[in-house]
CSV table of C-alpha atoms and ligand atoms in Angstrom, one decimal:
chain,number,residue,atom,x,y,z
L,1,MET,CA,-34.9,-40.8,46.2
L,2,ASN,CA,-33.1,-39.6,49.4
L,3,LEU,CA,-29.6,-40.1,50.6
L,4,THR,CA,-28.8,-40.0,54.3
L,5,MET,CA,-25.2,-40.2,55.6
L,6,LEU,CA,-25.1,-42.5,58.5
L,7,GLY,CA,-21.3,-41.7,59.1
L,8,THR,CA,-18.9,-39.1,57.3
L,9,GLY,CA,-15.6,-39.8,59.0
L,10,ASN,CA,-12.4,-41.7,58.1
L,11,ALA,CA,-11.4,-44.9,59.9
L,12,LEU,CA,-10.0,-43.4,63.0
L,13,VAL,CA,-12.6,-40.8,64.0
L,14,THR,CA,-14.1,-40.6,67.5
L,15,GLU,CA,-16.3,-37.4,66.9
L,16,CYS,CA,-18.4,-38.8,64.2
L,17,TYR,CA,-19.1,-42.4,62.6
L,18,ASN,CA,-17.1,-43.9,59.8
L,19,THR,CA,-18.3,-43.2,56.4
L,20,CYS,CA,-21.5,-45.0,55.3
L,21,PHE,CA,-24.7,-44.1,53.9
L,22,ILE,CA,-28.2,-45.1,52.9
L,23,LEU,CA,-30.6,-44.6,49.9
L,24,GLN,CA,-34.3,-44.6,50.4
L,25,GLU,CA,-37.2,-44.6,48.0
L,26,ASN,CA,-40.7,-45.5,48.9
L,27,ASN,CA,-39.8,-47.1,52.1
L,28,GLU,CA,-37.2,-49.3,50.5
L,29,TYR,CA,-33.5,-48.9,51.5
L,30,PHE,CA,-30.1,-49.6,50.1
L,31,MET,CA,-27.3,-49.3,52.6
L,32,ILE,CA,-23.7,-48.8,51.5
L,33,ASP,CA,-21.1,-50.0,54.0
L,34,GLY,CA,-21.7,-50.3,57.8
L,35,GLY,CA,-19.0,-48.4,59.5
L,36,GLY,CA,-16.8,-49.9,62.3
L,37,GLY,CA,-19.2,-51.6,64.7
L,38,SER,CA,-22.5,-51.7,66.6
L,39,MET,CA,-22.7,-47.9,66.2
L,40,ILE,CA,-24.4,-48.6,62.8
L,41,LEU,CA,-27.5,-49.6,64.8
L,42,HIS,CA,-27.5,-46.3,66.8
L,43,GLN,CA,-27.1,-44.3,63.5
L,44,LEU,CA,-29.9,-46.2,61.8
L,45,LYS,CA,-32.1,-45.7,64.9
L,46,HIS,CA,-31.3,-41.9,65.2
L,47,THR,CA,-32.2,-41.4,61.4
L,48,GLY,CA,-35.7,-43.1,62.1
L,49,ILE,CA,-34.8,-46.1,60.0
L,50,ASP,CA,-35.8,-49.5,61.4
L,51,TRP,CA,-32.9,-51.7,60.7
L,52,LYS,CA,-35.3,-54.7,59.7
L,53,ASN,CA,-36.4,-52.5,56.7
L,54,VAL,CA,-32.8,-52.4,55.2
L,55,ARG,CA,-33.1,-55.2,52.8
L,56,ASN,CA,-30.3,-54.2,50.3
L,57,ILE,CA,-26.7,-53.8,51.3
L,58,PHE,CA,-23.5,-53.2,49.6
L,59,VAL,CA,-20.0,-53.5,51.0
L,60,THR,CA,-17.1,-51.6,49.0
L,61,HIS,CA,-14.2,-53.3,50.6
L,62,LYS,CA,-12.9,-55.1,53.7
L,63,HIS,CA,-11.3,-52.4,55.8
L,64,ILE,CA,-12.7,-52.6,59.2
L,65,ASP,CA,-14.2,-49.0,59.1
L,66,HIS,CA,-16.6,-50.3,56.4
L,67,ILE,CA,-17.1,-54.1,57.0
L,68,THR,CA,-17.4,-54.5,60.9
L,69,GLY,CA,-20.7,-52.7,61.1
L,70,ILE,CA,-22.0,-55.1,58.4
L,71,LEU,CA,-21.2,-58.1,60.7
L,72,TRP,CA,-23.5,-56.5,63.3
L,73,ILE,CA,-26.4,-56.3,60.6
L,74,VAL,CA,-25.8,-60.0,59.6
L,75,ARG,CA,-26.0,-60.8,63.2
L,76,MET,CA,-29.2,-59.0,63.8
L,77,ILE,CA,-30.9,-60.3,60.5
L,78,CYS,CA,-29.9,-63.9,61.3
L,79,GLN,CA,-30.8,-63.6,65.1
L,80,TYR,CA,-34.2,-62.2,64.4
L,81,MET,CA,-34.8,-64.7,61.6
L,82,SER,CA,-34.0,-67.6,64.0
L,83,GLN,CA,-36.4,-66.0,66.5
L,84,GLY,CA,-39.2,-65.8,64.0
L,85,GLU,CA,-39.2,-62.0,64.2
L,86,TYR,CA,-37.8,-61.3,60.6
L,87,GLU,CA,-40.1,-61.6,57.6
L,88,GLY,CA,-38.8,-62.1,54.2
L,89,ASP,CA,-35.2,-61.9,52.9
L,90,ALA,CA,-32.2,-59.6,52.6
L,91,THR,CA,-29.3,-59.3,50.3
L,92,ILE,CA,-25.8,-58.2,50.7
L,93,TYR,CA,-23.7,-57.5,47.7
L,94,ALA,CA,-20.0,-57.1,47.5
L,95,HIS,CA,-17.0,-58.3,45.3
L,96,ASP,CA,-16.1,-61.9,45.8
L,97,GLU,CA,-13.3,-61.4,48.5
L,98,VAL,CA,-15.7,-59.4,50.6
L,99,ILE,CA,-18.3,-62.1,50.2
L,100,ASP,CA,-16.1,-64.9,51.1
L,101,LEU,CA,-14.7,-62.9,54.1
L,102,LEU,CA,-18.2,-62.3,55.4
L,103,ARG,CA,-19.3,-65.8,55.0
L,104,ASP,CA,-16.0,-67.1,56.7
L,105,LEU,CA,-16.4,-64.5,59.7
L,106,ALA,CA,-20.2,-65.0,60.1
L,107,GLY,CA,-19.4,-68.7,60.2
L,108,LYS,CA,-16.7,-68.4,62.8
L,109,LEU,CA,-18.3,-65.8,65.1
L,110,LEU,CA,-22.1,-66.5,65.0
L,111,PRO,CA,-24.2,-69.6,66.2
L,112,LYS,CA,-25.0,-72.1,63.6
L,113,LYS,CA,-28.8,-71.8,64.4
L,114,GLU,CA,-28.3,-68.2,63.1
L,115,THR,CA,-25.9,-68.8,60.1
L,116,ASP,CA,-28.2,-71.4,58.8
L,117,PHE,CA,-30.2,-68.5,57.3
L,118,ILE,CA,-27.2,-67.4,55.3
L,119,ASP,CA,-27.8,-68.3,51.7
L,120,ASN,CA,-31.3,-69.3,52.7
L,121,ARG,CA,-32.9,-65.9,53.4
L,122,LEU,CA,-29.9,-63.8,53.9
L,123,HIS,CA,-28.4,-63.8,50.3
L,124,LEU,CA,-24.6,-63.0,49.9
L,125,ILE,CA,-24.2,-62.1,46.3
L,126,ALA,CA,-20.8,-61.7,44.7
L,127,VAL,CA,-20.8,-58.9,42.0
L,128,GLU,CA,-18.4,-58.5,39.2
L,129,ASP,CA,-16.8,-55.3,37.6
L,130,GLY,CA,-19.2,-53.8,35.2
L,131,LYS,CA,-22.2,-55.9,36.4
L,132,SER,CA,-25.7,-54.4,36.9
L,133,ILE,CA,-28.3,-55.3,39.3
L,134,ASN,CA,-31.7,-53.7,39.9
L,135,ILE,CA,-31.9,-52.2,43.4
L,136,LEU,CA,-34.7,-49.8,44.5
L,137,ASN,CA,-36.0,-50.2,40.9
L,138,LYS,CA,-32.9,-48.6,39.6
L,139,LYS,CA,-30.1,-50.0,37.6
L,140,VAL,CA,-26.9,-50.1,39.7
L,141,THR,CA,-23.5,-50.8,38.0
L,142,PHE,CA,-20.7,-52.0,40.2
L,143,PHE,CA,-17.2,-51.3,39.2
L,144,ASP,CA,-13.7,-52.1,40.3
L,145,ILE,CA,-11.7,-48.9,41.4
L,146,HIS,CA,-8.6,-50.7,41.0
L,147,SER,CA,-7.4,-50.0,44.6
L,148,THR,CA,-3.7,-50.9,45.3
L,149,LYS,CA,-4.5,-51.4,49.0
L,150,ALA,CA,-7.5,-53.7,49.1
L,151,LYS,CA,-9.8,-54.7,46.3
L,152,GLN,CA,-12.6,-52.3,46.4
L,153,PHE,CA,-15.8,-51.6,44.2
L,154,GLY,CA,-17.9,-48.4,43.8
L,155,PHE,CA,-21.0,-48.2,42.0
L,156,CYS,CA,-23.1,-46.0,39.7
L,157,MET,CA,-27.0,-45.7,40.1
L,158,GLU,CA,-29.1,-44.6,37.2
L,159,LEU,CA,-31.7,-42.2,38.6
L,160,GLU,CA,-34.7,-40.8,36.7
L,161,LYS,CA,-34.3,-38.3,33.8
L,162,ASP,CA,-30.8,-39.2,32.7
L,163,LYS,CA,-29.6,-38.4,36.2
L,164,LYS,CA,-27.1,-40.6,37.8
L,165,LEU,CA,-25.2,-41.1,41.2
L,166,THR,CA,-21.6,-42.4,41.3
L,167,CYS,CA,-19.9,-43.5,44.5
L,168,CYS,CA,-16.2,-43.7,44.2
L,169,GLY,CA,-15.7,-45.7,47.4
L,170,ASP,CA,-13.2,-44.4,49.9
L,171,GLU,CA,-10.2,-43.6,47.5
L,172,PRO,CA,-9.5,-40.9,45.1
L,173,TYR,CA,-11.3,-41.2,41.6
L,174,ASN,CA,-9.3,-43.5,39.2
L,175,PRO,CA,-9.4,-42.6,35.5
L,176,TYR,CA,-10.7,-46.1,35.0
L,177,GLU,CA,-14.1,-45.1,36.6
L,178,LYS,CA,-14.4,-42.2,34.0
L,179,LYS,CA,-17.4,-43.7,32.2
L,180,TYR,CA,-19.2,-43.9,35.4
L,181,ALA,CA,-18.2,-40.7,37.2
L,182,LYS,CA,-18.2,-38.3,34.2
L,183,ASN,CA,-21.2,-36.0,34.0
L,184,SER,CA,-22.8,-37.5,37.2
L,185,THR,CA,-25.5,-35.6,38.8
L,186,TRP,CA,-24.2,-36.7,42.2
L,187,LEU,CA,-20.6,-37.6,42.9
L,188,LEU,CA,-19.8,-39.2,46.2
L,189,HIS,CA,-16.0,-38.7,46.8
L,190,GLU,CA,-13.7,-38.8,49.7
L,191,ALA,CA,-11.8,-35.8,51.0
L,192,PHE,CA,-9.5,-36.6,53.9
L,193,CYS,CA,-8.8,-33.1,54.9
L,194,LEU,CA,-8.2,-29.5,53.7
L,195,ASP,CA,-5.4,-28.8,51.2
L,196,SER,CA,-4.2,-26.2,53.5
L,197,GLN,CA,-3.7,-28.9,56.3
L,198,ALA,CA,-2.2,-31.7,54.1
L,199,ASP,CA,1.0,-31.2,56.0
L,200,ILE,CA,-0.9,-32.0,59.3
L,201,PHE,CA,-3.0,-35.1,58.1
L,202,HIS,CA,-0.9,-36.5,55.4
L,203,PRO,CA,-3.6,-37.5,52.9
L,204,TYR,CA,-1.4,-38.9,50.2
L,205,GLU,CA,0.5,-41.4,52.4
L,206,LYS,CA,-2.9,-42.9,53.1
L,207,HIS,CA,-4.1,-42.8,49.5
L,208,HIS,CA,-6.5,-40.1,50.1
L,209,SER,CA,-7.0,-36.5,48.7
L,210,THR,CA,-7.9,-33.1,49.9
L,211,VAL,CA,-11.0,-31.0,49.4
L,212,LYS,CA,-9.1,-29.0,46.8
L,213,ASP,CA,-8.1,-32.1,44.8
L,214,ALA,CA,-11.7,-33.5,44.9
L,215,CYS,CA,-13.2,-30.2,43.8
L,216,ILE,CA,-10.8,-29.7,40.9
L,217,LEU,CA,-11.7,-33.3,39.9
L,218,ALA,CA,-15.3,-32.7,40.1
L,219,GLU,CA,-14.9,-29.7,38.0
L,220,GLU,CA,-13.0,-31.6,35.3
L,221,LEU,CA,-15.8,-34.4,35.4
L,222,ASN,CA,-18.5,-31.8,34.9
L,223,ILE,CA,-20.3,-32.9,38.2
L,224,LYS,CA,-23.4,-31.1,39.2
L,225,ASN,CA,-23.4,-32.1,43.0
L,226,LEU,CA,-20.3,-33.1,44.8
L,227,LEU,CA,-20.6,-34.7,48.3
L,228,LEU,CA,-17.5,-35.0,50.2
L,229,TYR,CA,-17.1,-37.7,53.1
L,230,HIS,CA,-14.5,-39.9,54.8
L,231,THR,CA,-12.7,-36.9,56.5
L,232,GLU,CA,-10.7,-36.1,59.6
L,233,ASP,CA,-12.7,-35.0,62.6
L,234,LYS,CA,-10.4,-32.6,64.2
L,235,ASN,CA,-12.3,-29.7,62.4
L,236,ILE,CA,-15.7,-31.3,62.9
L,237,SER,CA,-17.5,-28.3,64.4
L,238,GLN,CA,-16.3,-25.9,61.5
L,239,ARG,CA,-15.9,-28.6,59.0
L,240,LYS,CA,-18.9,-27.6,56.7
L,241,GLU,CA,-17.6,-24.0,56.6
L,242,LEU,CA,-13.9,-24.7,56.2
L,243,TYR,CA,-14.3,-27.3,53.5
L,244,TYR,CA,-16.9,-25.5,51.6
L,245,ASN,CA,-14.8,-22.2,51.5
L,246,GLU,CA,-11.8,-24.1,50.3
L,247,GLY,CA,-13.6,-26.2,47.8
L,248,LYS,CA,-15.9,-23.6,46.2
L,249,LYS,CA,-12.6,-21.9,44.9
L,250,TYR,CA,-12.2,-25.0,42.5
L,251,PHE,CA,-15.8,-26.1,41.9
L,252,ASN,CA,-18.7,-24.4,40.4
L,253,GLY,CA,-21.4,-26.9,41.0
L,254,ASN,CA,-23.3,-27.6,44.3
L,255,LEU,CA,-20.8,-28.6,47.1
L,256,LEU,CA,-22.0,-30.7,50.1
L,257,ILE,CA,-20.1,-31.5,53.2
L,258,PRO,CA,-23.0,-33.3,55.2
L,259,ASP,CA,-22.7,-34.1,58.9
L,260,ASP,CA,-23.6,-37.6,60.2
L,261,LEU,CA,-27.3,-38.2,60.1
L,262,GLU,CA,-28.0,-35.4,57.5
L,263,SER,CA,-30.2,-36.3,54.5
L,264,VAL,CA,-30.2,-34.8,50.8
L,265,GLU,CA,-33.1,-35.1,48.3
L,266,LEU,CA,-31.5,-36.6,45.0
H,301,ZN,ZN1,-12.4,-46.1,54.9
């Protein structure tokens, strides 16, 4: 299993793409969120992934830095299906509000001859809190992160040999997620900025946390590998080094601050 970051930035970045990523095993793909626009197609292309092979998608929540790129994928899939240039089916998973929104937006924005493929070959599946689905031959359990901003789900994927990967979405860990996040081999967690620059970026006003906060949390949760994303982009050229140096003081595991298009072997 391989994870590639398609984007690593927060909602307002211009020096990288908004946070979204893709898991891959044996030429099968599971994409999480779509970032804020058609740039998702550029990011997939530049990681060497044919968008037509992305058959499983999960959308965490409705914020436009996560969902708007999904509309582009819906458009591409439906358009190519209607042209007879797309074989087989694809599935988008999300909680009920996001599924309703995607259905509504696609219906209003895209031509009927394309949206006719929705629920026929492009399946929109509402997932519930605690519900598990088999994706890439792995058990994936979706959970409500209990956001106070907009209903948001994360997920936990069981990897081989008792390993697991937990994605907390784009808000700080909530104790409600403990049974999923605790002891994760991989934890994907947001870090809006450095703790030393919190007075510049104001992470807490935006329901986000700092590198220090995320690293203290990961240490408490006994995480082996912590991957930080959804960051500001003002430090982008030195982000890896700055974030690593702050975070390592509080976290003893493996700390990753990937750039866009960077892959890790899970
Ligand atoms: Zn976001």
